[in-house]
Amino acid sequence: MSTDKRRKHSAPVVDGINKSASRAMLRAVGFTDEDFRKPQIGIASTWSNLTPCNMHIDGLAREAAKGADGAGGKSLIFNTITISDGIANGTEGMKYSLVSREVIADSIETVAGCEGFDGLVAIGGCDKNMPGCMMGLARLNRPSVFVYGGTIMPGDNHTDIISVFEAVGAHARGNMELIEVKQIEETAIPGPGSCGGMYTANTMASAIEAMGMSLPGSSAQNAVSDSKLADCEAAGAAVLKLLEADIKPSDIMTRAAFENAITVVIALGGSTNAVLHLLGMASTVGVELSLDDFVHIGKQVPVLADLRPSGHYMMSELVAIGGIQPLMKMLLERGLLHGDCLTVTGKTLAENLASVEPYPENQKIIHAFDNPIKADSHLRILYGNLAPEGSVAKITGKEGTHFSGRARVFHSEEEAQERILDGTVVAGDVLVIRYEGPKGGPGMREMLSPTSAIMGKGLGSDVALITDGRFSGGSHGFVVGHITPEAAVGGPIALVEDGDTITIDAVNNSIVLEISDEEMEKRRNAWTPPEPRFTRGVLAKYARVVSSASTGAVTDLP
C-alpha cells in the first residue's frame, strides 16, 4: 500500500495484487502504470446543453483536468445533473429545482466516495448546482476547489432573462406588442453563462469566493473568456497543493467564513436564495448558522452594489471594473470581514486581498460607504404570528419599508399568475401563495413568474406577495418568502382567509396577520392537512425527509 499521504482514498482502490481488476478497468479509460501512483482528482462537471448556464462547462472541466494532471495528479471527469430554473419557472417542473440541489450533492458524494478520489474540483454554473456542489464537497471533506462557470453577457439593449419575464407582464398590461416581446425573447440570452444580474447564480458564486472555497476572482469572470479558462486550470493545480498541505473544506468553511459570505452577499444586494443555501451548506459542514445571524450581520453591513434586479448594472459590468475582490478589500479595511480565514490558495483572505487594486475612480457600480444604496441589509428576516419561525424578505428600500393590505389567497403559483395577468389582482392586495413550501410543493418553487408579472403590470409598488415558497434572485418588489412553518405542516400561513389584513414592517422586521389569537386558534382547530400530491418518486421522497426552510431545507439531518 502506498505511503503517499496524498493518496489516502485512491490507494485502497488501486494498490496491490488484490486490486488488479480495478486497475484493469481503469487502464481501459486511459490509466498507465505511472498514473496509478498519482493522487486521483475527480472533476465534477455540471455540463449539460439544457441551459446556457452550463452549456460550456465541458470545456471548463477539461481545463481543470489539465491543471490537475500538470501538477502531478491524475484527473477523472464525471458529470452530475443540472436543471434550468429559467426554463422551468412557472410550471410544475420547477418543483424539481431545489430537489436537484440534494441530488447533485448526493451524486458527487456517491461518485467520489465510490471511486476513491483524493481531491476534487467541482464546476457549477446555475442556481442549485453551486450549493449542491458545495454540499457534496463538504460531505466528502477532501481537498477541494469550487469553480464558477461564469456570467453571461448582456443581450441587446441591456436585456437579460428577467427582461423577458417582465415583458410578458408588460404585454398583459397592454404596454408591449407581441412582436416586441418576441424581439426581447430572441436577443436577451446571447450565449453561454449564468443569468446576468446579481441573481442567485452570481450571488452564490460571490458567496463561495468570499468563503474561500474558490480561487480569487472566480466569481466575477465572463463565462466565455481566457480568464475563466485560466481559473479552471489553476483550480486543478490548486487541489494538489491542498493535498500536500492537507487542507480540507472543513478547514475553510468555518463559522467566520460563513459570516464573510453573508457580509459579501449583503454588500452586493444578493438573492434571498443565499439565505436558504448558506443555511444548507452550514448544516452540511457542521457549522451552526441561523436566520438570526443574517439579522445580526445585516445591521452592520450596507448594500453597496447597484446591480440588477433592483439596481441598474449587470455582472459583466462588475467584471469589467475588477469583480468582487476590490469590494472585499473595502469590507476588510472597514473591519467587516474576518481576514484570518483560510482559503483554497493556502493563504488567508487578508493575504489574498493584500495586492488587490481599488476600483477605478469613475465607476458607478459599487458605492462608497458614505453613499450606500441602503444603510443596512436588504435581506430582512421577519417574524410574527404569520411566521413564528421566520421568513425572508428582499427589501432594498425602493419598494418602501411598510405594507398593509387585504389578503388574496391562492393555493398555487399558477392560480396567482392567472389572476395577476387577468386583472383580478389590484392595488392594495397582499397575494398569499401557499402550499408551495419544501414539503407542500413539494420543492419550494420560485415565484419568479408572479413577481415578474406584477412588475410588468405596473403593480410593483402597489401590491405585496408572501409565500412559503421562495423567490428567484431576479425577483423584486415587496415580497416575503420562506414563511415558516409552511402551510403543509399547519403553519399560520395555512389559516389566512381572503380579506384578512396583513401588515409587513421591514424596519421592525415583522409580519402580522391582523386577527385575534382566539380566531387564529379557531381556524387552526378547523384546519386539515392536504393529501400528499406525490406518493412515489423523488418528489415524494423529498417531501418525507426535507427540513424546514428555516434550517436550509436539507434532506440529511440526523
Coordinates of C-alpha atoms in Angstrom, one line a residue:
M1 CA 0.0 0.0 0.0
S2 CA 1.2 3.5 -0.8
T3 CA 2.8 5.6 1.9
D4 CA 2.0 8.8 -0.1
K5 CA -0.4 10.6 2.3
R6 CA -2.0 12.4 -0.7
R7 CA -3.4 9.0 -1.9
K8 CA -5.3 8.3 1.2
H9 CA -8.5 7.4 -0.7
S10 CA -7.2 6.2 -4.0
A11 CA -4.6 3.8 -2.8
P12 CA -7.1 1.3 -1.3
V13 CA -8.8 1.2 -4.7
V14 CA -5.8 0.6 -7.0
D15 CA -2.8 -0.7 -4.9
G16 CA -1.7 -4.3 -4.5
I17 CA -2.3 -7.6 -6.3
N18 CA -5.8 -7.8 -5.0
K19 CA -6.8 -4.6 -6.9
S20 CA -5.7 -6.0 -10.3
A21 CA -9.3 -6.0 -11.5
S22 CA -9.7 -2.3 -10.5
R23 CA -6.6 -1.4 -12.4
A24 CA -7.7 -3.3 -15.4
M25 CA -10.9 -1.3 -15.6
L26 CA -9.0 2.0 -15.2
R27 CA -6.5 1.0 -17.9
A28 CA -9.4 0.9 -20.3
V29 CA -10.1 4.6 -19.6
G30 CA -6.5 5.6 -20.1
F31 CA -4.5 4.9 -17.0
T32 CA -0.9 4.0 -17.2
D33 CA 1.4 2.3 -14.6
E34 CA 2.6 5.8 -13.7
D35 CA -1.0 7.1 -13.2
F36 CA -1.7 4.5 -10.5
R37 CA 0.9 6.2 -8.3
K38 CA -0.6 9.6 -8.6
P39 CA -3.3 11.2 -6.4
Q40 CA -6.7 10.9 -8.2
I41 CA -8.6 14.2 -8.7
G42 CA -12.3 14.0 -9.5
I43 CA -13.6 16.8 -11.7
A44 CA -17.3 17.1 -11.1
S45 CA -18.8 18.7 -14.1
T46 CA -22.3 20.1 -14.3
W47 CA -22.2 20.2 -18.1
S48 CA -25.5 20.0 -20.0
N49 CA -26.8 21.5 -23.1
L50 CA -30.1 22.0 -21.3
T51 CA -29.3 25.6 -20.3
P52 CA -26.9 28.4 -21.3
C53 CA -25.6 28.4 -17.7
N54 CA -23.9 25.1 -18.2
M55 CA -23.5 24.5 -21.9
H56 CA -19.8 25.4 -21.9
I57 CA -18.8 23.6 -18.7
D58 CA -17.5 20.5 -20.5
G59 CA -14.7 22.7 -21.9
L60 CA -14.0 24.2 -18.4
A61 CA -13.8 20.7 -16.9
R62 CA -11.1 19.7 -19.4
E63 CA -9.1 22.8 -18.4
A64 CA -9.4 21.8 -14.7
A65 CA -8.3 18.3 -15.6
K66 CA -5.3 19.7 -17.5
G67 CA -4.4 21.7 -14.4
A68 CA -4.6 18.7 -12.1
D69 CA -2.6 16.5 -14.5
G70 CA 0.0 19.1 -15.0
A71 CA 0.5 19.5 -11.2
G72 CA 1.1 15.8 -10.7
G73 CA -2.3 14.3 -10.3
K74 CA -4.5 12.0 -12.4
S75 CA -7.8 13.6 -13.3
L76 CA -11.1 11.8 -13.9
I77 CA -14.1 13.8 -15.2
F78 CA -17.6 12.8 -14.2
N79 CA -20.9 14.5 -14.6
T80 CA -23.7 15.4 -12.3
I81 CA -27.1 16.8 -13.3
T82 CA -28.4 20.3 -13.7
I83 CA -31.9 21.8 -14.3
S84 CA -32.8 25.2 -15.6
D85 CA -34.9 27.5 -13.3
G86 CA -35.3 29.9 -16.2
I87 CA -36.9 27.3 -18.3
A88 CA -39.0 25.6 -15.6
N89 CA -40.2 28.7 -13.7
G90 CA -44.0 28.9 -13.6
T91 CA -44.5 25.2 -14.3
E92 CA -44.9 22.0 -12.3
G93 CA -41.3 21.2 -13.4
M94 CA -40.0 23.9 -11.0
K95 CA -40.8 21.6 -8.1
Y96 CA -37.7 19.7 -9.0
S97 CA -35.4 22.7 -8.8
L98 CA -34.5 22.8 -5.1
V99 CA -34.7 19.0 -5.1
S100 CA -31.9 19.0 -7.7
R101 CA -29.6 20.6 -5.1
E102 CA -29.8 17.5 -3.0
V103 CA -29.5 15.1 -6.0
I104 CA -26.3 16.9 -7.0
A105 CA -24.8 16.7 -3.5
D106 CA -25.8 13.1 -3.3
S107 CA -24.3 12.3 -6.7
I108 CA -21.0 14.0 -6.1
E109 CA -20.7 12.3 -2.7
T110 CA -21.7 8.9 -4.3
V111 CA -19.2 9.0 -7.2
A112 CA -16.2 10.3 -5.2
G113 CA -16.9 8.1 -2.3
C114 CA -17.1 5.0 -4.5
E115 CA -14.2 5.7 -6.8
G116 CA -11.8 6.9 -4.1
F117 CA -10.9 10.3 -5.4
D118 CA -8.3 12.1 -3.2
G119 CA -9.3 15.6 -4.1
L120 CA -12.0 17.3 -6.2
V121 CA -12.7 20.2 -8.4
A122 CA -16.5 21.0 -8.8
I123 CA -17.7 23.3 -11.6
G124 CA -21.1 24.8 -11.3
G125 CA -23.0 27.4 -13.3
C126 CA -26.5 27.7 -12.2
D127 CA -28.6 28.4 -9.0
K128 CA -28.8 24.9 -7.4
N129 CA -25.8 23.2 -8.8
M130 CA -23.5 25.6 -7.0
P131 CA -24.7 25.0 -3.4
G132 CA -25.3 21.3 -4.5
C133 CA -21.6 21.0 -5.4
M134 CA -20.5 22.7 -2.2
M135 CA -22.7 20.4 -0.1
G136 CA -21.2 17.4 -1.8
L137 CA -17.6 18.7 -1.3
A138 CA -18.4 19.4 2.4
R139 CA -19.8 15.9 3.0
L140 CA -16.7 14.3 1.5
N141 CA -14.3 16.7 3.2
R142 CA -11.4 16.0 0.9
P143 CA -9.2 18.8 -0.5
S144 CA -11.4 20.6 -3.0
V145 CA -11.9 23.8 -5.1
F146 CA -15.1 25.1 -6.5
V147 CA -15.1 26.9 -9.8
Y148 CA -17.9 29.1 -11.1
G149 CA -18.8 28.7 -14.7
G150 CA -19.1 32.5 -15.2
T151 CA -21.6 35.1 -16.1
I152 CA -23.4 35.6 -19.4
M153 CA -23.0 38.8 -21.5
P154 CA -25.9 41.2 -21.8
G155 CA -28.5 40.8 -24.5
D156 CA -29.4 43.6 -27.0
N157 CA -30.4 46.9 -25.3
H158 CA -29.0 45.7 -22.0
T159 CA -31.5 42.9 -21.6
D160 CA -31.4 39.6 -19.7
I161 CA -33.7 36.7 -18.7
I162 CA -35.7 39.0 -16.3
S163 CA -36.4 41.3 -19.2
V164 CA -38.2 38.5 -20.9
F165 CA -40.3 37.6 -17.8
E166 CA -41.2 41.2 -17.3
A167 CA -42.1 41.7 -21.0
V168 CA -44.8 39.1 -20.5
G169 CA -46.4 41.3 -17.8
A170 CA -46.0 44.4 -19.9
H171 CA -47.8 42.7 -22.7
A172 CA -50.6 41.7 -20.4
R173 CA -50.9 45.4 -19.3
G174 CA -51.1 46.5 -22.9
N175 CA -47.8 48.3 -22.9
M176 CA -45.9 46.0 -25.2
E177 CA -46.8 44.4 -28.6
L178 CA -46.3 40.7 -29.2
I179 CA -43.6 41.4 -31.7
E180 CA -41.7 43.4 -29.1
V181 CA -41.9 40.5 -26.6
K182 CA -40.5 38.2 -29.3
Q183 CA -37.7 40.6 -30.1
I184 CA -36.6 40.6 -26.5
E185 CA -37.1 36.8 -26.3
E186 CA -34.8 36.3 -29.3
T187 CA -31.9 38.5 -28.2
A188 CA -31.9 38.6 -24.3
I189 CA -29.8 35.4 -24.0
P190 CA -26.8 35.7 -26.4
G191 CA -24.8 32.7 -25.4
P192 CA -23.2 30.7 -22.5
G193 CA -23.1 31.8 -18.9
S194 CA -25.3 32.3 -15.9
C195 CA -28.1 34.9 -15.7
G196 CA -26.5 38.3 -15.8
G197 CA -27.7 40.3 -12.8
M198 CA -26.9 39.7 -9.1
Y199 CA -29.4 36.9 -9.2
T200 CA -28.9 33.6 -7.4
A201 CA -26.1 32.2 -9.6
N202 CA -23.8 35.3 -9.3
T203 CA -24.8 35.7 -5.6
M204 CA -23.8 32.1 -4.7
A205 CA -20.6 32.3 -6.8
S206 CA -19.7 35.5 -4.9
A207 CA -20.6 33.9 -1.5
I208 CA -18.4 30.9 -2.2
E209 CA -15.5 33.0 -3.2
A210 CA -15.9 35.1 -0.1
M211 CA -16.0 31.9 1.9
G212 CA -12.6 31.0 0.5
M213 CA -13.6 27.9 -1.5
S214 CA -12.9 29.4 -4.9
L215 CA -9.7 30.9 -6.2
P216 CA -9.7 34.8 -6.0
G217 CA -11.6 36.2 -8.9
S218 CA -13.5 33.1 -9.9
S219 CA -17.0 34.6 -9.2
A220 CA -16.5 37.6 -11.4
Q221 CA -15.4 36.3 -14.8
N222 CA -17.3 36.1 -18.1
A223 CA -18.3 32.5 -19.0
V224 CA -16.5 32.8 -22.3
S225 CA -13.1 34.3 -21.6
D226 CA -9.5 33.5 -21.3
S227 CA -9.6 34.4 -17.6
K228 CA -12.2 31.7 -16.9
L229 CA -10.2 29.1 -18.7
A230 CA -7.1 30.1 -16.7
D231 CA -9.2 29.9 -13.5
C232 CA -10.2 26.3 -14.2
E233 CA -6.7 25.2 -15.0
A234 CA -5.4 26.9 -11.8
A235 CA -8.1 25.2 -9.8
G236 CA -7.0 21.8 -10.9
A237 CA -3.4 22.6 -9.9
A238 CA -4.6 24.1 -6.6
V239 CA -6.1 20.8 -5.4
L240 CA -2.7 19.2 -5.5
K241 CA -1.3 22.0 -3.2
L242 CA -4.3 21.5 -0.9
L243 CA -3.5 17.8 -0.8
E244 CA 0.1 18.5 0.1
A245 CA -1.0 20.8 3.0
D246 CA -3.9 18.5 3.9
I247 CA -6.4 21.5 3.8
K248 CA -9.9 20.3 3.6
P249 CA -13.3 22.1 3.2
S250 CA -13.9 21.9 7.0
D251 CA -10.7 23.9 7.5
I252 CA -12.1 26.6 5.2
M253 CA -15.8 26.5 5.7
T254 CA -15.7 27.8 9.3
R255 CA -18.3 29.9 11.1
A256 CA -16.2 33.0 10.4
A257 CA -16.1 32.1 6.7
F258 CA -19.9 31.9 6.6
E259 CA -20.1 35.3 8.2
N260 CA -17.8 36.6 5.4
A261 CA -20.1 35.1 2.8
I262 CA -23.2 36.7 4.4
T263 CA -21.4 40.1 4.5
V264 CA -20.5 40.0 0.8
V265 CA -24.0 38.8 -0.2
I266 CA -25.5 41.8 1.6
A267 CA -23.0 44.3 0.2
L268 CA -23.8 43.0 -3.3
G269 CA -27.6 43.2 -2.8
G270 CA -27.7 39.4 -3.4
S271 CA -30.5 36.9 -3.7
T272 CA -32.8 35.7 -0.9
N273 CA -31.9 32.2 -2.0
A274 CA -28.5 32.8 -0.4
V275 CA -30.1 32.5 3.0
L276 CA -31.5 29.1 2.2
H277 CA -28.3 27.8 0.6
L278 CA -25.9 29.1 3.2
L279 CA -28.0 27.6 5.9
G280 CA -28.0 24.3 4.0
M281 CA -24.2 24.4 3.4
A282 CA -23.5 25.3 7.0
S283 CA -25.7 22.4 8.2
T284 CA -23.8 20.0 5.9
V285 CA -20.3 21.0 7.2
G286 CA -21.5 21.2 10.8
V287 CA -21.4 24.9 11.4
E288 CA -24.1 26.5 13.5
L289 CA -25.9 29.2 11.5
S290 CA -29.4 30.5 11.8
L291 CA -31.7 33.2 10.4
D292 CA -30.8 35.4 13.3
D293 CA -27.2 35.6 12.1
F294 CA -28.4 37.3 9.0
V295 CA -30.2 39.8 11.2
H296 CA -27.1 40.5 13.3
I297 CA -24.7 40.9 10.4
G298 CA -27.3 42.8 8.4
K299 CA -27.3 45.6 11.0
Q300 CA -23.6 46.3 10.3
V301 CA -23.3 45.9 6.5
P302 CA -24.7 48.3 3.9
V303 CA -25.8 47.5 0.4
L304 CA -23.2 49.0 -1.9
A305 CA -23.7 47.4 -5.3
D306 CA -26.1 48.9 -7.9
L307 CA -26.8 45.6 -9.6
R308 CA -29.9 44.1 -11.1
P309 CA -32.6 43.2 -10.3
S310 CA -33.2 46.2 -8.0
G311 CA -30.3 48.2 -9.5
H312 CA -29.0 49.0 -12.9
Y313 CA -25.9 47.1 -13.8
M314 CA -25.0 43.6 -14.8
M315 CA -22.4 41.2 -13.5
S316 CA -20.4 41.5 -16.7
E317 CA -20.1 45.2 -16.0
L318 CA -18.8 44.5 -12.5
V319 CA -16.3 42.1 -14.0
A320 CA -15.0 44.9 -16.2
I321 CA -14.1 47.1 -13.2
G322 CA -12.4 44.3 -11.1
G323 CA -15.2 42.0 -9.8
I324 CA -15.7 41.5 -6.1
Q325 CA -12.1 41.5 -4.9
P326 CA -11.9 45.3 -4.5
L327 CA -15.2 45.3 -2.7
M328 CA -14.0 42.6 -0.3
K329 CA -10.9 44.7 0.3
M330 CA -13.1 47.7 1.1
L331 CA -15.1 45.5 3.6
L332 CA -11.9 44.1 5.1
E333 CA -10.5 47.6 5.7
R334 CA -13.8 48.6 7.3
G335 CA -13.5 45.7 9.7
L336 CA -16.5 43.9 8.2
L337 CA -14.6 40.7 7.1
H338 CA -12.6 38.1 9.0
G339 CA -9.2 38.4 7.3
D340 CA -7.7 35.5 9.1
C341 CA -9.9 32.9 7.4
L342 CA -8.0 30.2 5.4
T343 CA -8.8 29.9 1.7
V344 CA -8.1 27.4 -1.1
T345 CA -4.9 29.3 -2.1
G346 CA -3.5 28.1 1.2
K347 CA -3.3 31.7 2.3
T348 CA -5.7 33.8 4.4
L349 CA -8.3 36.1 3.0
A350 CA -6.3 39.1 4.1
E351 CA -3.2 37.8 2.3
N352 CA -5.1 37.2 -0.9
L353 CA -6.5 40.7 -0.8
A354 CA -3.3 42.5 0.1
S355 CA -2.3 43.3 -3.5
V356 CA -5.8 44.0 -4.9
E357 CA -6.2 47.4 -6.6
P358 CA -9.2 49.6 -5.8
Y359 CA -12.0 50.2 -8.3
P360 CA -11.5 52.9 -11.0
E361 CA -12.4 56.3 -9.6
N362 CA -15.1 57.0 -12.2
Q363 CA -17.0 53.7 -11.7
K364 CA -20.7 53.9 -10.6
I365 CA -21.5 50.3 -9.8
I366 CA -20.0 50.0 -6.2
H367 CA -20.9 52.9 -3.9
A368 CA -18.8 54.3 -1.2
F369 CA -19.7 53.6 2.5
D370 CA -20.8 57.2 2.9
N371 CA -23.2 56.9 0.0
P372 CA -24.7 53.4 0.2
I373 CA -27.7 52.1 -1.8
K374 CA -29.1 51.1 1.6
A375 CA -27.5 51.7 5.0
D376 CA -28.2 48.2 6.3
S377 CA -29.1 44.8 4.8
H378 CA -31.8 44.3 2.1
L379 CA -32.3 40.7 3.4
R380 CA -34.8 41.1 6.1
I381 CA -35.7 38.3 8.5
L382 CA -39.3 38.9 9.5
Y383 CA -41.1 37.2 12.5
G384 CA -44.6 37.5 13.8
N385 CA -47.8 35.5 14.2
L386 CA -47.8 34.7 10.5
A387 CA -44.1 33.5 10.5
P388 CA -43.2 32.4 14.1
E389 CA -40.1 30.5 12.8
G390 CA -39.1 33.3 10.5
S391 CA -39.4 34.4 6.9
V392 CA -37.1 36.1 4.4
A393 CA -37.8 39.4 2.5
K394 CA -35.7 41.3 0.0
I395 CA -36.3 45.0 0.7
T396 CA -34.0 47.4 -0.9
G397 CA -36.0 50.4 0.2
K398 CA -37.2 51.2 -3.3
E399 CA -40.3 49.2 -2.6
G400 CA -40.9 51.1 0.7
T401 CA -40.5 49.6 4.1
H402 CA -44.1 49.0 5.2
F403 CA -47.1 47.4 3.5
S404 CA -50.5 46.7 4.9
G405 CA -53.3 45.3 2.7
R406 CA -56.0 42.8 2.2
A407 CA -55.1 39.1 1.7
R408 CA -55.9 37.5 -1.6
V409 CA -55.2 33.8 -1.1
F410 CA -54.0 31.3 -3.7
H411 CA -53.2 27.6 -3.3
S412 CA -50.7 27.5 -6.1
E413 CA -48.3 29.7 -8.2
E414 CA -50.3 29.1 -11.4
E415 CA -53.6 30.3 -9.9
A416 CA -51.9 33.5 -8.7
Q417 CA -50.2 34.1 -12.1
E418 CA -53.6 33.8 -13.9
R419 CA -55.3 36.3 -11.5
I420 CA -52.4 38.8 -11.9
L421 CA -52.5 38.7 -15.6
D422 CA -56.3 38.9 -15.9
G423 CA -56.5 41.9 -13.7
T424 CA -58.1 40.3 -10.7
V425 CA -55.2 41.3 -8.5
V426 CA -55.4 45.1 -7.8
A427 CA -53.6 47.7 -5.8
G428 CA -53.7 47.1 -2.0
D429 CA -53.7 43.3 -2.3
V430 CA -51.3 41.1 -0.4
L431 CA -51.0 38.0 -2.5
V432 CA -50.7 34.9 -0.4
I433 CA -49.3 31.9 -2.3
R434 CA -49.3 28.8 0.0
Y435 CA -48.7 25.1 -0.1
E436 CA -45.5 25.8 -2.1
G437 CA -43.0 25.1 0.7
P438 CA -40.4 22.4 0.8
K439 CA -42.9 19.7 1.9
G440 CA -46.1 21.3 0.5
G441 CA -45.0 21.9 -3.1
P442 CA -43.1 19.8 -2.7
G443 CA -39.9 21.6 -3.7
M444 CA -40.4 25.2 -2.7
R445 CA -40.8 26.7 -6.2
E446 CA -39.6 30.2 -7.0
M447 CA -42.3 32.8 -7.6
L448 CA -40.4 34.5 -10.5
S449 CA -43.4 34.4 -12.9
P450 CA -45.8 36.1 -10.5
T451 CA -43.3 38.7 -9.3
S452 CA -42.3 39.5 -12.9
A453 CA -46.0 39.7 -13.9
I454 CA -46.6 42.1 -11.0
M455 CA -43.7 44.3 -12.2
G456 CA -44.8 44.1 -15.8
K457 CA -48.3 45.1 -14.9
G458 CA -47.1 48.2 -13.1
L459 CA -48.1 47.0 -9.7
G460 CA -44.7 46.7 -8.1
S461 CA -45.3 49.5 -5.6
D462 CA -49.0 48.7 -5.1
V463 CA -49.1 45.0 -4.0
A464 CA -47.2 42.7 -1.8
L465 CA -46.6 39.0 -2.2
I466 CA -46.0 36.5 0.6
T467 CA -45.3 32.8 0.2
D468 CA -44.0 29.7 1.9
G469 CA -42.2 29.1 -1.4
R470 CA -39.2 31.2 -2.4
F471 CA -38.1 33.8 -5.0
S472 CA -35.7 33.9 -7.8
G473 CA -32.7 36.1 -7.5
G474 CA -34.3 38.0 -10.3
S475 CA -37.5 38.8 -8.3
H476 CA -38.0 42.3 -6.9
G477 CA -40.9 44.2 -5.4
F478 CA -42.4 44.0 -1.9
V479 CA -42.0 40.2 -1.5
V480 CA -41.7 37.9 1.5
G481 CA -40.8 34.2 1.2
H482 CA -39.6 31.2 3.2
I483 CA -42.5 31.7 5.6
T484 CA -42.2 29.0 8.3
P485 CA -43.8 26.9 9.5
E486 CA -45.1 26.2 6.0
A487 CA -48.8 25.7 5.2
A488 CA -48.4 22.0 4.6
V489 CA -47.5 21.4 8.2
G490 CA -50.2 23.7 9.5
G491 CA -48.2 26.9 9.8
P492 CA -50.2 30.1 10.2
I493 CA -50.0 30.9 6.5
A494 CA -52.4 28.0 6.0
L495 CA -55.0 29.8 8.1
V496 CA -55.1 33.1 6.2
E497 CA -58.5 33.9 4.6
D498 CA -59.4 36.3 1.7
G499 CA -59.9 39.8 3.0
D500 CA -57.7 39.4 6.2
T501 CA -55.4 42.3 6.8
I502 CA -51.7 41.5 6.7
T503 CA -49.1 44.1 7.8
I504 CA -45.5 43.8 6.8
D505 CA -42.9 46.0 8.5
A506 CA -39.4 45.8 7.2
V507 CA -38.0 48.2 9.7
N508 CA -39.2 46.4 12.8
N509 CA -38.9 43.1 10.9
S510 CA -42.4 41.9 11.5
I511 CA -45.1 40.2 9.5
V512 CA -48.5 40.1 11.2
L513 CA -51.9 38.6 10.4
E514 CA -54.3 41.1 12.0
I515 CA -56.7 38.6 13.7
S516 CA -57.1 37.7 17.4
D517 CA -55.3 34.8 19.0
E518 CA -58.8 33.3 19.6
E519 CA -59.6 33.5 15.9
M520 CA -56.3 32.0 15.0
E521 CA -56.8 29.1 17.3
K522 CA -60.4 28.6 16.0
R523 CA -59.0 28.4 12.4
R524 CA -56.2 26.1 13.5
N525 CA -58.6 23.6 15.0
A526 CA -60.7 23.6 11.8
W527 CA -57.7 23.1 9.5
T528 CA -57.0 19.7 8.0
P529 CA -53.7 18.8 6.3
P530 CA -53.8 18.3 2.5
E531 CA -53.3 14.9 0.9
P532 CA -49.8 14.5 -0.5
R533 CA -49.7 15.3 -4.2
F534 CA -46.9 12.8 -4.9
T535 CA -46.7 9.4 -3.3
R536 CA -43.8 7.8 -5.2
G537 CA -40.6 9.1 -6.8
V538 CA -38.1 11.7 -5.9
L539 CA -40.6 14.4 -5.0
A540 CA -42.4 12.1 -2.6
K541 CA -39.0 11.1 -1.0
Y542 CA -38.0 14.7 -0.7
A543 CA -41.3 15.7 0.9
R544 CA -40.9 13.0 3.5
V545 CA -37.4 13.9 4.7
V546 CA -36.8 17.6 3.9
S547 CA -36.3 20.0 6.8
S548 CA -37.9 23.4 7.2
A549 CA -36.7 26.3 5.1
S550 CA -35.5 28.0 8.3
T551 CA -32.9 25.2 8.6
G552 CA -31.9 25.2 5.0
A553 CA -34.3 22.7 3.5
V554 CA -31.8 19.9 3.8
T555 CA -32.5 16.1 3.5
D556 CA -29.8 14.6 5.6
L557 CA -30.5 15.9 9.1
P558 CA -29.8 13.2 11.7

